[in-house]
Structures are given as structure tokens and as C-alpha cells.
Coordinates of C-alpha atoms in Angstrom, one line a residue:
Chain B
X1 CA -4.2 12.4 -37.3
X2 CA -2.1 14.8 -39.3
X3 CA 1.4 14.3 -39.7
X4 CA 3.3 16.3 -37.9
X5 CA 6.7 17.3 -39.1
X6 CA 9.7 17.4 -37.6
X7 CA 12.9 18.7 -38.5
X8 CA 16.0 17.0 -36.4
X9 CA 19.4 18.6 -36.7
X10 CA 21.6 16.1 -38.6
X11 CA 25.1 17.9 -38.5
X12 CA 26.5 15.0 -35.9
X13 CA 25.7 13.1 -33.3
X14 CA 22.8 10.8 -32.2
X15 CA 19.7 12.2 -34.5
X16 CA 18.9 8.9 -36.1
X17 CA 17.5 7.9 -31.9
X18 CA 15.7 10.9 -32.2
X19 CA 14.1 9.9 -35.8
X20 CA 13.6 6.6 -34.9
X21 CA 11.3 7.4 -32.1
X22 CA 9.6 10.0 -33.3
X23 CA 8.5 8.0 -36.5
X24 CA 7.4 5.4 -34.1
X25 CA 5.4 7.7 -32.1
X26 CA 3.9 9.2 -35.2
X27 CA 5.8 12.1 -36.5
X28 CA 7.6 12.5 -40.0
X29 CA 11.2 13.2 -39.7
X30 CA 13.6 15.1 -41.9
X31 CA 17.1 15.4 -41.6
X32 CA 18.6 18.9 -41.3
X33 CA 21.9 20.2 -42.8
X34 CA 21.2 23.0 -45.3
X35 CA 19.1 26.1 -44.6
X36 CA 16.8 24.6 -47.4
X37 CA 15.9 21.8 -44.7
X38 CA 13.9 24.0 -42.5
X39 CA 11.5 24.6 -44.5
X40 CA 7.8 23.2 -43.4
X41 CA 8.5 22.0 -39.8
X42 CA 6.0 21.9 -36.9
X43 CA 8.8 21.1 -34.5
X44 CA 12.9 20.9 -34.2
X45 CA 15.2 18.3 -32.2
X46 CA 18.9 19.1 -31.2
X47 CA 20.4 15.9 -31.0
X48 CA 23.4 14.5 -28.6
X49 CA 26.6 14.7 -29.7
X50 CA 29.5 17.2 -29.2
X51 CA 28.2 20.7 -28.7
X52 CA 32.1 22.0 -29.9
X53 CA 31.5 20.1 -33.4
X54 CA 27.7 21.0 -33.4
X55 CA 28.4 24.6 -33.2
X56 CA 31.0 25.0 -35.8
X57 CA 28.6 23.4 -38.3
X58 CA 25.8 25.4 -37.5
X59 CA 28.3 28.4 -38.7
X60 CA 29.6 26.6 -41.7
X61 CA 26.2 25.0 -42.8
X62 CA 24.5 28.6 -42.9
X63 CA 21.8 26.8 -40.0
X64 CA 22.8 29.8 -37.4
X65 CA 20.6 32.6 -38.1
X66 CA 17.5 31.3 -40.3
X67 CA 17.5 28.2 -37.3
X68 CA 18.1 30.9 -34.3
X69 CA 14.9 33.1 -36.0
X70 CA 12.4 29.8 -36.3
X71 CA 13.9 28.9 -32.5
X72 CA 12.8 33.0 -31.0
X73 CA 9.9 33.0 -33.0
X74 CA 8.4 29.9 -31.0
X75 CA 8.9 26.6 -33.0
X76 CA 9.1 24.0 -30.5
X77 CA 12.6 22.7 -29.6
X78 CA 13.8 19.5 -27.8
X79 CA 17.4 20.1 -27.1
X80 CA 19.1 16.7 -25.3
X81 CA 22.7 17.0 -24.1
X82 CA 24.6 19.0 -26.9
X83 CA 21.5 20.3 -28.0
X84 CA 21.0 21.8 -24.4
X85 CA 24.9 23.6 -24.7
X86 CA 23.4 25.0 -28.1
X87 CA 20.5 26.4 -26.5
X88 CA 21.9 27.7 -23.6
X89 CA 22.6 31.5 -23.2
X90 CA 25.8 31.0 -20.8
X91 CA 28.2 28.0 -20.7
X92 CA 30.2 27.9 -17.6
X93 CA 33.4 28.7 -17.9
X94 CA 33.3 29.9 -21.6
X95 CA 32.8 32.9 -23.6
X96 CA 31.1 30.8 -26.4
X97 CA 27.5 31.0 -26.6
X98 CA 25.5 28.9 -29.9
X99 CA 22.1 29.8 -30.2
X100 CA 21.5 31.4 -26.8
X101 CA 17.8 31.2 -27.0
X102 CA 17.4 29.5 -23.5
X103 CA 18.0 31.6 -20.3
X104 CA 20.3 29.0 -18.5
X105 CA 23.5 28.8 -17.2
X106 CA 25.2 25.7 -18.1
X107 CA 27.8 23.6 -17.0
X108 CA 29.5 21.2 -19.8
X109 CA 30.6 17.9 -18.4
X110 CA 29.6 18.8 -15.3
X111 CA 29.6 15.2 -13.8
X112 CA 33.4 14.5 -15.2
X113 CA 34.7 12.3 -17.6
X114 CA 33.1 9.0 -19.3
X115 CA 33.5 6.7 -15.9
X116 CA 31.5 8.9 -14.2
X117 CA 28.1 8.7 -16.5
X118 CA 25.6 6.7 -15.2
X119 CA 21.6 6.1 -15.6
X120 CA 18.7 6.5 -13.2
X121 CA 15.3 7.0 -12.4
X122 CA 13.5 10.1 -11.5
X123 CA 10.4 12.0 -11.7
X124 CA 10.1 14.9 -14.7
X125 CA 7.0 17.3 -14.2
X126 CA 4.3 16.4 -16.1
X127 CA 6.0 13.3 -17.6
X128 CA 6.5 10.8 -14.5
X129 CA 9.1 8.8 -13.1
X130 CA 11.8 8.7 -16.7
X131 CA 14.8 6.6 -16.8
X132 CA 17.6 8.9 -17.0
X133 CA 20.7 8.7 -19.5
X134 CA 23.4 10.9 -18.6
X135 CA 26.7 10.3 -21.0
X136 CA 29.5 12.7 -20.2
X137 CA 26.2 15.1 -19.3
X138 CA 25.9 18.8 -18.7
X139 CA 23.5 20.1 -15.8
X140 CA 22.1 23.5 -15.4
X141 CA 23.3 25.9 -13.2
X142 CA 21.1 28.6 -12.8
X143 CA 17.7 29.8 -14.7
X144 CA 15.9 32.7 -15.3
X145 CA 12.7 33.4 -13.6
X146 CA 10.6 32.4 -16.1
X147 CA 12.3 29.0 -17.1
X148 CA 10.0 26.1 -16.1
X149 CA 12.3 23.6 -13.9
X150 CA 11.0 20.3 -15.0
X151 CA 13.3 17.7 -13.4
X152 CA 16.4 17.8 -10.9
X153 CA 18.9 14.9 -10.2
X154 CA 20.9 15.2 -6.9
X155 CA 20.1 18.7 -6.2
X156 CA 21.0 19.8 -10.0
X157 CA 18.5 21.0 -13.1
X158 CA 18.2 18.5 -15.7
X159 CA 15.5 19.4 -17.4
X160 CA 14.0 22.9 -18.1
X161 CA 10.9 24.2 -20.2
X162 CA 11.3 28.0 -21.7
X163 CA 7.9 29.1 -24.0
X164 CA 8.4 26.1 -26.5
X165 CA 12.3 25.3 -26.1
X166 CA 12.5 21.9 -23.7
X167 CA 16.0 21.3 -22.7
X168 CA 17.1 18.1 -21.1
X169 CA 20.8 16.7 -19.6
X170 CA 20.1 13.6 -20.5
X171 CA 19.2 11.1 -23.6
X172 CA 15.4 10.3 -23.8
X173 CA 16.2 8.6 -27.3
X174 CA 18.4 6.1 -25.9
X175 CA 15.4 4.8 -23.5
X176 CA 12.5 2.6 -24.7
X177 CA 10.5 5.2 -23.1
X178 CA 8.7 7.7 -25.5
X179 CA 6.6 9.7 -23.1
X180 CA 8.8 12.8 -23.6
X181 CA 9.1 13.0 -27.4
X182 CA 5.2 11.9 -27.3
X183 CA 4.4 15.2 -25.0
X184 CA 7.0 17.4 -27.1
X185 CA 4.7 15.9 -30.5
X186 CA 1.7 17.4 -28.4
X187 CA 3.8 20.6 -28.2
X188 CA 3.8 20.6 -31.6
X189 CA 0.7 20.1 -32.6
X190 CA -0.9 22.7 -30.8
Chain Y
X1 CA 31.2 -4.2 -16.9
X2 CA 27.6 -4.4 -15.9
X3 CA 24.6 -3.9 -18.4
X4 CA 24.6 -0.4 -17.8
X5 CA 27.8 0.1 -18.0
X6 CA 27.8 -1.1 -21.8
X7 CA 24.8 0.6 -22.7
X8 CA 25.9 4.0 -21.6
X9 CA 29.3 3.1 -23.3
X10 CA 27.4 1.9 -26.3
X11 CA 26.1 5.5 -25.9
X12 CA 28.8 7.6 -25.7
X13 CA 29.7 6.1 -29.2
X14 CA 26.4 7.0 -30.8
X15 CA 26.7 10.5 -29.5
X16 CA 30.0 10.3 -31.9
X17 CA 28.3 9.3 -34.9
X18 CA 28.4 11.2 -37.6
X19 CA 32.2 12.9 -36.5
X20 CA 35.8 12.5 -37.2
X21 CA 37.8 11.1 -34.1
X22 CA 41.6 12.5 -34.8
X23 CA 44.9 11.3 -34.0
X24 CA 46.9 13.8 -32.3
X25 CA 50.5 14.0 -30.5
X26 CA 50.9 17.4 -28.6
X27 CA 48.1 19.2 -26.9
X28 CA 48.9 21.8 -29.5
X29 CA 47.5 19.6 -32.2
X30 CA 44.6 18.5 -29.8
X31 CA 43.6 22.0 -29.8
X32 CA 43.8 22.2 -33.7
X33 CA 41.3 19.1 -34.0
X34 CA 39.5 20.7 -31.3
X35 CA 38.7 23.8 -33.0
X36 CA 38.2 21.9 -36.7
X37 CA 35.4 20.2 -35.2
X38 CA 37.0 16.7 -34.3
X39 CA 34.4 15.2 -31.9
X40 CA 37.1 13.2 -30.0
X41 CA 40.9 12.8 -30.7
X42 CA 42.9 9.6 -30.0
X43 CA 46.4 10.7 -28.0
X44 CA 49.0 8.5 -29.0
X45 CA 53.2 9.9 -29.3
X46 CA 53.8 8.7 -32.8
X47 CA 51.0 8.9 -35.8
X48 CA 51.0 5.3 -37.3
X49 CA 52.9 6.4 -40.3
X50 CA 55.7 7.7 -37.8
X51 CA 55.9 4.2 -36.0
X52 CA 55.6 2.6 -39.5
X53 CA 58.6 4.6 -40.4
X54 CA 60.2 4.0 -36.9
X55 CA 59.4 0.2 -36.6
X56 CA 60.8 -1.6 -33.4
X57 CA 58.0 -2.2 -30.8
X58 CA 55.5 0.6 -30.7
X59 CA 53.9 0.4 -27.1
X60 CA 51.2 2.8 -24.9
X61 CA 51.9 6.4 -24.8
X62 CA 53.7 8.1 -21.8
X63 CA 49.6 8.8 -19.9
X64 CA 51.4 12.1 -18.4
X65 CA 51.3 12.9 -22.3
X66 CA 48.0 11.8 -22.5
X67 CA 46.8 14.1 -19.5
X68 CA 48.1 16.8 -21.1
X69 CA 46.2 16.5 -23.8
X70 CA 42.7 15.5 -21.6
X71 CA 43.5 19.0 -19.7
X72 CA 43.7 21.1 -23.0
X73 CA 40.2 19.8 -24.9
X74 CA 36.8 19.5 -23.9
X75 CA 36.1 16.5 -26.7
X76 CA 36.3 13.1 -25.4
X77 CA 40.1 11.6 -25.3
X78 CA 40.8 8.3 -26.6
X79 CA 44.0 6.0 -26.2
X80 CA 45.7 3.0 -27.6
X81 CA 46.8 0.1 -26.3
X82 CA 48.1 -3.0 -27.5
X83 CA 46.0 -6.2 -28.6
X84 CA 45.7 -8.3 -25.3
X85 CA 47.8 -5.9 -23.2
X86 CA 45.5 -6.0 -20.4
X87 CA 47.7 -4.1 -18.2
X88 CA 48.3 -0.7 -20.4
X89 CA 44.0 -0.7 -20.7
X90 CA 44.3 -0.8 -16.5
X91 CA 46.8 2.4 -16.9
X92 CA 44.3 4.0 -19.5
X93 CA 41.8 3.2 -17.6
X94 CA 43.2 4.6 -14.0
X95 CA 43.9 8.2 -15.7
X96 CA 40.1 7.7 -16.9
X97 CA 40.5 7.8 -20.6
X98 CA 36.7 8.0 -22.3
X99 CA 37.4 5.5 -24.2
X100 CA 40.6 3.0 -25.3
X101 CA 41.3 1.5 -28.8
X102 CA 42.9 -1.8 -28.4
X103 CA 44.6 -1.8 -31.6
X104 CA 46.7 -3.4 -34.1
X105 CA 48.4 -0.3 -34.8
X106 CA 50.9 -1.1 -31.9
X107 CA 52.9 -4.0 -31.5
X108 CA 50.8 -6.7 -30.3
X109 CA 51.3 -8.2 -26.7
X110 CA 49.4 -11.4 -27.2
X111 CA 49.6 -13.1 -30.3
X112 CA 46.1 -15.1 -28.9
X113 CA 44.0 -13.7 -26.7
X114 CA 42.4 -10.1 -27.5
X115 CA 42.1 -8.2 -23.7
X116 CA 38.3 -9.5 -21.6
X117 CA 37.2 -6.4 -22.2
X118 CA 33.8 -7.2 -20.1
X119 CA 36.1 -6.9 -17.2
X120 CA 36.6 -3.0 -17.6
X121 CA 34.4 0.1 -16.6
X122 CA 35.9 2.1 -19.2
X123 CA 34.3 1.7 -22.6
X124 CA 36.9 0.2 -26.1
X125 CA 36.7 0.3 -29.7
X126 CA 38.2 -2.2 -31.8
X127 CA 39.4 -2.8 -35.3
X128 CA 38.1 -5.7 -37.2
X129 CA 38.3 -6.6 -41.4
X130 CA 35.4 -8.5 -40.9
X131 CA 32.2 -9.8 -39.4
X132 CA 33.8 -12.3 -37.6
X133 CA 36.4 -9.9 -36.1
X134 CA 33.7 -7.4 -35.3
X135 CA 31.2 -9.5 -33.4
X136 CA 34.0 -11.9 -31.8
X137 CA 35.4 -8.4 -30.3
X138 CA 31.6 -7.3 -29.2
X139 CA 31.4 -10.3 -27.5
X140 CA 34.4 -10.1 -25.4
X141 CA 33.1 -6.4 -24.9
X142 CA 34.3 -3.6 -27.1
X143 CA 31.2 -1.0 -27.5
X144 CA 32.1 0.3 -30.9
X145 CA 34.3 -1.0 -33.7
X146 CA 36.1 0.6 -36.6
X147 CA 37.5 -1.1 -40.0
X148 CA 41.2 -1.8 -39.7
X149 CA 42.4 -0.7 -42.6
X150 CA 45.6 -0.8 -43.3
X151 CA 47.1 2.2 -40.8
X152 CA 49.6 4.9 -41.6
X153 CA 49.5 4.9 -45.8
X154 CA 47.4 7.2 -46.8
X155 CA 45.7 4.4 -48.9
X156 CA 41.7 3.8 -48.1
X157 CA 41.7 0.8 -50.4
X158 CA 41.8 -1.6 -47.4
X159 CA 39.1 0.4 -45.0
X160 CA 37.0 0.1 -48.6
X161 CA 37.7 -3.3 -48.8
X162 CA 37.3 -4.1 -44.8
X163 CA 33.4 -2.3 -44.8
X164 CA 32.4 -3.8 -48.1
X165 CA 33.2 -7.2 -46.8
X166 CA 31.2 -6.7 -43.3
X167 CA 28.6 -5.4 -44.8
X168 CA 28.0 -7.9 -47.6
X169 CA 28.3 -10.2 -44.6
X170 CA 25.7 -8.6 -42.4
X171 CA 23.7 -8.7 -45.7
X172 CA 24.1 -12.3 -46.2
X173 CA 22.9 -13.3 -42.4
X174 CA 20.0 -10.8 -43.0
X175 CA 18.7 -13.3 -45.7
X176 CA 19.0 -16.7 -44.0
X177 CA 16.6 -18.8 -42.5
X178 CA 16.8 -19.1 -38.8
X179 CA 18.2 -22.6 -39.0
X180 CA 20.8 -21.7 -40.9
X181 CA 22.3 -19.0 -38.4
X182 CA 23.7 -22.0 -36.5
X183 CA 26.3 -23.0 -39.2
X184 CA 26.6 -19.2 -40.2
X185 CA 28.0 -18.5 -36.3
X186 CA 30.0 -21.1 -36.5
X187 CA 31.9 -20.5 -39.5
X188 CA 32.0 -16.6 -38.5
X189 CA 33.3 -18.1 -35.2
X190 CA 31.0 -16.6 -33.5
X191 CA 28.2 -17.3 -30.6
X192 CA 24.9 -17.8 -32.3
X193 CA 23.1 -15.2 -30.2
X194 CA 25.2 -12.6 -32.4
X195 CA 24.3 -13.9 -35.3
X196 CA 20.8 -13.7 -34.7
X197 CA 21.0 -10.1 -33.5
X198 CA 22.5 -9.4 -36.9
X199 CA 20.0 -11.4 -38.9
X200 CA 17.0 -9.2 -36.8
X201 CA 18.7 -6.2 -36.9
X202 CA 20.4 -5.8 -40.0
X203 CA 23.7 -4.1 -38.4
X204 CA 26.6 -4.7 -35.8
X205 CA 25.3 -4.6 -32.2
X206 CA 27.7 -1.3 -31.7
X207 CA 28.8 1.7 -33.6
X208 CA 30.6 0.6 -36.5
X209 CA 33.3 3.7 -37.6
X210 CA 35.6 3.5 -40.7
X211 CA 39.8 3.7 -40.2
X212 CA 43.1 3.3 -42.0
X213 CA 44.3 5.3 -44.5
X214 CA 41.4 8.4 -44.8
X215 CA 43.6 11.1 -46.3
X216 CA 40.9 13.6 -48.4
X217 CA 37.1 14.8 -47.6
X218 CA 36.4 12.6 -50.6
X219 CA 38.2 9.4 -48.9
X220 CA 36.2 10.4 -45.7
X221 CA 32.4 10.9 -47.9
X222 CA 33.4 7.5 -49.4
X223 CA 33.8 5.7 -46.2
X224 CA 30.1 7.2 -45.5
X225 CA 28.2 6.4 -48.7
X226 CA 29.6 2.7 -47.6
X227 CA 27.9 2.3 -44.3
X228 CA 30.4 4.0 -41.9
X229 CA 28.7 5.9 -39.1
X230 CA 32.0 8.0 -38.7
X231 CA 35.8 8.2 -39.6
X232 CA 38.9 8.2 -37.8
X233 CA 41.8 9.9 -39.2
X234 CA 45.2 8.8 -37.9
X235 CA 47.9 9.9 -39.9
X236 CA 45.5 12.1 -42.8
X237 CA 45.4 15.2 -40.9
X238 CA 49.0 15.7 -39.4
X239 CA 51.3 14.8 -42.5
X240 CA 49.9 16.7 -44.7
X241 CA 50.5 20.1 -45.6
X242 CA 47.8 22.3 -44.1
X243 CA 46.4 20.2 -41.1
X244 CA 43.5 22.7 -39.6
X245 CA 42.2 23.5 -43.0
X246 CA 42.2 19.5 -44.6
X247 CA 40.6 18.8 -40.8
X248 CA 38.0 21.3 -41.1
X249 CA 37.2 20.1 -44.2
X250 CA 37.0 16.7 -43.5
X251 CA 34.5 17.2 -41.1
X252 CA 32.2 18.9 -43.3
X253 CA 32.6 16.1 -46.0
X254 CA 31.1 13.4 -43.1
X255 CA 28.6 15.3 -42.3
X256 CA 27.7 16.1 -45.8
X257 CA 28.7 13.3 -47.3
X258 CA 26.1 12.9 -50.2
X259 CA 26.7 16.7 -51.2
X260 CA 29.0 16.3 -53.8
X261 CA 29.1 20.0 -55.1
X262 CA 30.1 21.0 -51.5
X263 CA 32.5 18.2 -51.0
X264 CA 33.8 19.4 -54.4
X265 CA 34.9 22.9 -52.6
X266 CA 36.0 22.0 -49.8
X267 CA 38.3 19.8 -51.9
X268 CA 40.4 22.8 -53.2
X269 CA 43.4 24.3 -52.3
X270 CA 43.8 21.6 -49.4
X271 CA 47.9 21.8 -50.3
X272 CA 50.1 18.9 -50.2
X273 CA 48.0 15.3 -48.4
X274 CA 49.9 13.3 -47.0
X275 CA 51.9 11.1 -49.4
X276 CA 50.7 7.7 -49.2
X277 CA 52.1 4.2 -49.8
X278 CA 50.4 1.0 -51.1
X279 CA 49.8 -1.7 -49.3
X280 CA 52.5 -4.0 -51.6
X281 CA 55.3 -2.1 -51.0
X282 CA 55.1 -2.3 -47.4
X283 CA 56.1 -5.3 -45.3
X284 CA 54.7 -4.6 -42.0
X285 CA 51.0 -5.6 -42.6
X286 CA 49.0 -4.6 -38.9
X287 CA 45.8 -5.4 -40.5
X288 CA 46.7 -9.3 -39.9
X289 CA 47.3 -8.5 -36.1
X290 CA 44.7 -9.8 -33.7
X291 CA 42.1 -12.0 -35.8

């Protein structure tokens, strides 16, 4: 198998999760801060974390537009939590938009403060029944047309697919399950 | 606390790593950290080097202060209360606070017992100087721990001192034979289940952030090179002379924290920091609170 290579936004939050299961599923990681970082990659994650903090250093690191360019010109993206406020082209309630390469609406802690985050089980399209981590979680609103709706949890979006840009609520690199990062490494691969 | 419970607030304190949790007073100063990229800020009325210099009892703060600052900030909100003051952590945790730092920076309220903090929903962090301190807090149920330090003087020699020691510590476990993790947990003072998560694992069970006495972006790269997996900043940011530009670029020094040309600008023209004291000309030692 080749290696695949995947770059995984290191400005703050929870990328080492993200490295450690991606090595374990295969993949070679490397730790993005600096525009010089992006070279090379078959694939990008947008870790958990705080979107607010995420943001500013995408500004201050020089990351925005070379990262924005690889994200519109189809690299595949994983986006969990923060990474899914990066993505998204609306944030309820806001006039900030990051990235704004994913036609979503979202809503930021949508489900309230820390006592209210909570696991569960549900079924994501093409993936199965996934064991849900929601920590001070976003959902999604609304979607364009074209944006693949890939899981919902009480009625709300939770997980989305747009071209190669996968956006979830919720931390798959907490779990012990690696079905999602191993279908996002077949993303990549292609 | 159930299982999940502790994971997910296990979580929430990974999804901090790699940030700068801020002490603020006012909502206006939350809003400051805010917008310098603090990824949570810890409301409390008086910085610790404000209730050093106050002394008397320093107690909880007033929670309709504390919801003014939860309804001016997105970033999760943190709040102290004092070692074994089960009670105030009820309070903290009734205004649903994301997280509460039991800490020795107020005046203790039990000079034995820490707070059962397996009883609460409500996630806590805890200071500890050692590896002792860190996993005998884990196992009453804190979900992330920082190095005490030595709070409000501007001095990092103690939070140094603090994460060398744990991690030499975690180092030594790491090497032992399995029969020797017995005698290791008991002289820790710790249950031996603990101990052997450490000796498989090579780290604390939790988040491990470093505290006390950050003042500079170098102080705060420093605590990084050393194992920290984040940095609070009590009374560093607010008593010095430009707060939002020494908080911005604090936050760039953790995240870059092996960049030392970059650390080297944002080192400049960060005016007056905040003027510290050393730990032998003060008598109030809060590091030896709550062993």
C-alpha cells in the first residue's frame, strides 16, 4: 500500500486523536502550522477545539488562503466540531465566516453548555451504526442542495458530505472506532 | 459521575489542548481574551496577585459575576472554588459552569479532604506539584490537571519545577517492573491501578496543563517544550501593560512553541509584564495548600 499523507491542522485543539488514528489505520501524519506544511498532502483534518482560537490562527499563521485554495480545489477534508464551524459558509448568529468552503448553515453550541454534551449511537450513511461524541457540539442547520446529509441526531444534521469536504458535529477520534477516518483514507486515495 | 460523563469531560479538556485558558474579572476583559484567542477563560473577582496583595480569606466569586461573563463569550467558562468546598462546586455547578478549578489559589475550606469530585456532573481541573497530587486528584475525579505553581508572581520557576518533577516521575514508573508498581503506588499514595496506567501509558490519565506564574510567550513556549499540553495565565495577561497584545501573543507562542524565530517577534514591544515577585520574599505559599 502506498502511504498516504495526511496533513492535520495543529494550531489547537485535539489533532494528536486525529494523528493517532490515522497512523494506526495506515496513513502518515504531519502536523500543520506554517504555509510550508501543506506541502505534499493527499488529505487534510480540522481538528476539535475552539473554532474562535482556530480562526484567528489560521489569519496569523498565513494558513487562510493557500489552505482555503487546496480545500476549493478538492483535497479531501475531515472537519469534526471546530473544524466543521471553519468549514461552514454561515454561523448562526454571527457575521464571521472561516473558510466558508461548505454550504451549511451552522449553529455553534447548539446543544448548550458542557452539562448538556452527551454520547450516543446512530447510523452514518455509508459508515453504520457510530458511537457519537458530542462535547459542547455544533449541529447543522440548513444545507445546500447538493450537500450529502450523512447522519442526523434527534431531527438535526450531524454529519454532511460536500465533493470531498466531510463535516461531522461530533468526535470520531475520541471513539475506538476508525470506520470514518478509514473511509475518509479511501477518500484520499482515490 | 458516570463513565460517560468523565470521558466526555475528559474530552472537553482535550479539545483545549494546545490553548491558553485566561483569568479574567469583568466581561470586558472576557471579551479581550476572547478576541486574543483564549480557548476558555477562568472568571474569578480578584486575579491571584490582587488577593495575594489583598490577603484575608479569598472565597468563590459572586456567580451573577460569573454569568455575566458566560453571556458575553462563546469560549468555555471556568470557575474556582475552594479546596474541599463542596458546596461553592454545587453553586458552580447549578449556574452550569463548563468546568470548575478546585484550587489552592483561594483560601482553603478543608485542610483534609479535597471535594469527591466523582459525585459531580460538571467536569474539574486541579493543581497538583506532583505525581502523587495529580493521580490522587484523578482518582477522586478531576478530568484534567494543571501544575500549581506558585500563583500571582509572575515567577514560572515553580510551574518549571512542578512539571519537571511529574514528569521525571511518570518516567521513573515507565521503567519499572510490574512488581514493583505495588511499592511505587504506595509511596505515591496512590491506588495501584493508577500506577499501572502510567507505567502502560507513559502519561497522566487526563490533560495535564501548566499554571502559576506564566508572564511572557517565552515563559508560556517553555512550559510546552516541558510536556505541558496548554497554559493557564492568571495574573500574566491583566497586570501587565498591554493585555490584548501580550495575550495574543501568548497564544501564538503555545501553538508555536518550538519556533523560536517567531516566538522571538512576537516577543517585542510587549511594554511593561507584570512585575513579579520571588517565591522567598513572599509568605503566603498556596502551592503547599491541599496535598
Amino acid at each position: 500500500m502506498i502511504n498516504i499523507k495526511i496533513g492535520v491542522l495543529a494550531l489547537q485543539g485535539a489533532f494528536m486523536e486525529h494523528e493517532r488514528i490515522l497512523t494506526e489505520a495506515g496513513a502518515v501524519c504531519t502536523e500543520v502550522r506554517r504555509p510550508a506544511d501543506l506541502t505534499g498532502l493527499d488529505g487534510l483534518v480540522l481538528p476539535g477545539g475552539e473554532s474562535t482560537v482556530q480562526g484567528q490562527l489560521l489569519q496569523k499563521s498565513g494558513l487562510f488562503a493557500p489552505l482555503r485554495e487546496l480545500i476549493t480545489d478538492g483535497l479531501p477534508t475531515l472537519a469534526t466540531c471546530a473544524g466543521l464551524i471553519l468549514l461552514a459558509q454561515k454561523i448562526r448568529g454571527s457575521s464571521v465566516i472561516h473558510l466558508g468552503t461548505l454550504p451549511v448553515t451552522v449553529k455553534r453550541n447548539a446543544y448548550g453548555r458542557q452539562l448538556s454534551s452527551f454520547v450516543t449511537e446512530e447510523p452514518v450513511k455509508g459508515i453504520g451504526s457510530f458511537p457519537m461524541i458530542f462535547i459542547r457540539a455544533p449541529y447543522i442547520e440548513r444545507t445546500a442542495e447538493n450537500v450529502e446529509i450523512l447522519a442526523k441526531v434527534n431531527g438535526n444534521i450531524v454529519a454532511v458530505k460536500y465533493g470531498n469536504q466531510i463535516g461531522l458535529s461530533f468526535h470520531p477520534e475520541l471513539s475506538d472506532n476508525p470506520n470514518i477516518h478509514e473511509r475518509f483514507l479511501a477518500l484520499c486515495r482515490d | 459521575m458516570n463513565q460517560t460523563q468523565y470521558e466526555l469531560n475528559k474530552g472537553l479538556a482535550q479539545m483545549l489542548k494546545g490553548g491558553v485558558i485566561m483569568d479574567v474579572t469583568t466581561p470586558e476583559q472576557a471579551k479581550i481574551a476572547e478576541e486574543a484567542g483564549a480557548c476558555a477563560v477562568m472568571a474569578l473577582e480578584r486575579i491571584p496577585a490582587d488577593i495575594r496583595a489583598a490577603g484575608g480569606v479569598s472565597r468563590m466569586s459572586d456567580p451573577k459575576m460569573i454569568r455575566g461573563i458566560q453571556d458575553t463569550v462563546s469560549i468555555p467558562v471556568m470557575a474556582k472554588c475552594r479546596i474541599g468546598h463542596f458546596v461553592e462546586a454545587q453553586v458552580l455547578q447549578a449556574i452550569e459552569i463548563d468546568y470548575i478549578d478546585e484550587s489552592e489559589v483561594l483560601s482553603p475550606a478543608d485542610d483534609v479532604y479535597h471535594i469527591d469530585k466523582t459525585a459531580f456532573q460538571v467536569p474539574f481541573v486541579c493543581g497538583a506539584r506532583d505525581l502523587g497530587e495529580a493521580l490522587r486528584r484523578i482518582n477522586e475525579g478531576a478530568a484534567m490537571i494543571r501544575t500549581k505553581g506558585e500563583p500571582g508572581t509572575g515567577d514560572v520557576v515553580q510551574a518549571v519545577r512542578h512539571m519537571r518533577k511529574m514528569n521525571a516521575q511518570i518516567r521513573q514508573l515507565v521503567s519499572m517492573k510490574k512488581d514493583e508498581l505495588f511499592e511505587a503506588a504506595k509511596q505515591l499514595q496512590i491506588p495501584c491501578e493508577l500506577a499501572l496506567y502510567v507505567h502502560e501509558n507513559g502519561k497522566l490519565p487526563v490533560v495535564n496543563f501548566a499554571a502559576g506564574g506564566v508572564a511572557t510567550p517565552a515563559d508560556a513556549a517553555l512550559m510546552m517544550q516541558l510536556g505541558a499540553e496548554g497554559v493557564f495565565v492568571g495574573s500574566g495577561i491583566f497586570k501587565s501593560g498591554n493585555p490584548a497584545k501580550r495575550a495574543a501573543a501568548i497564544v501564538q507562542a503555545v501553538t508555536n512553541y518550538t519556533d523560536a524565530a517567531l516566538i522571538a517577534r512576537l516577543s517585542e514591544d510587549l511594554g511593561e509584564a507584570m512585575v513579579g515577585i520571588n517565591p522567598d520574599e513572599i509568605k503566603l505559599i498556596m502551592e503547599e495548600r491541599g496535598l
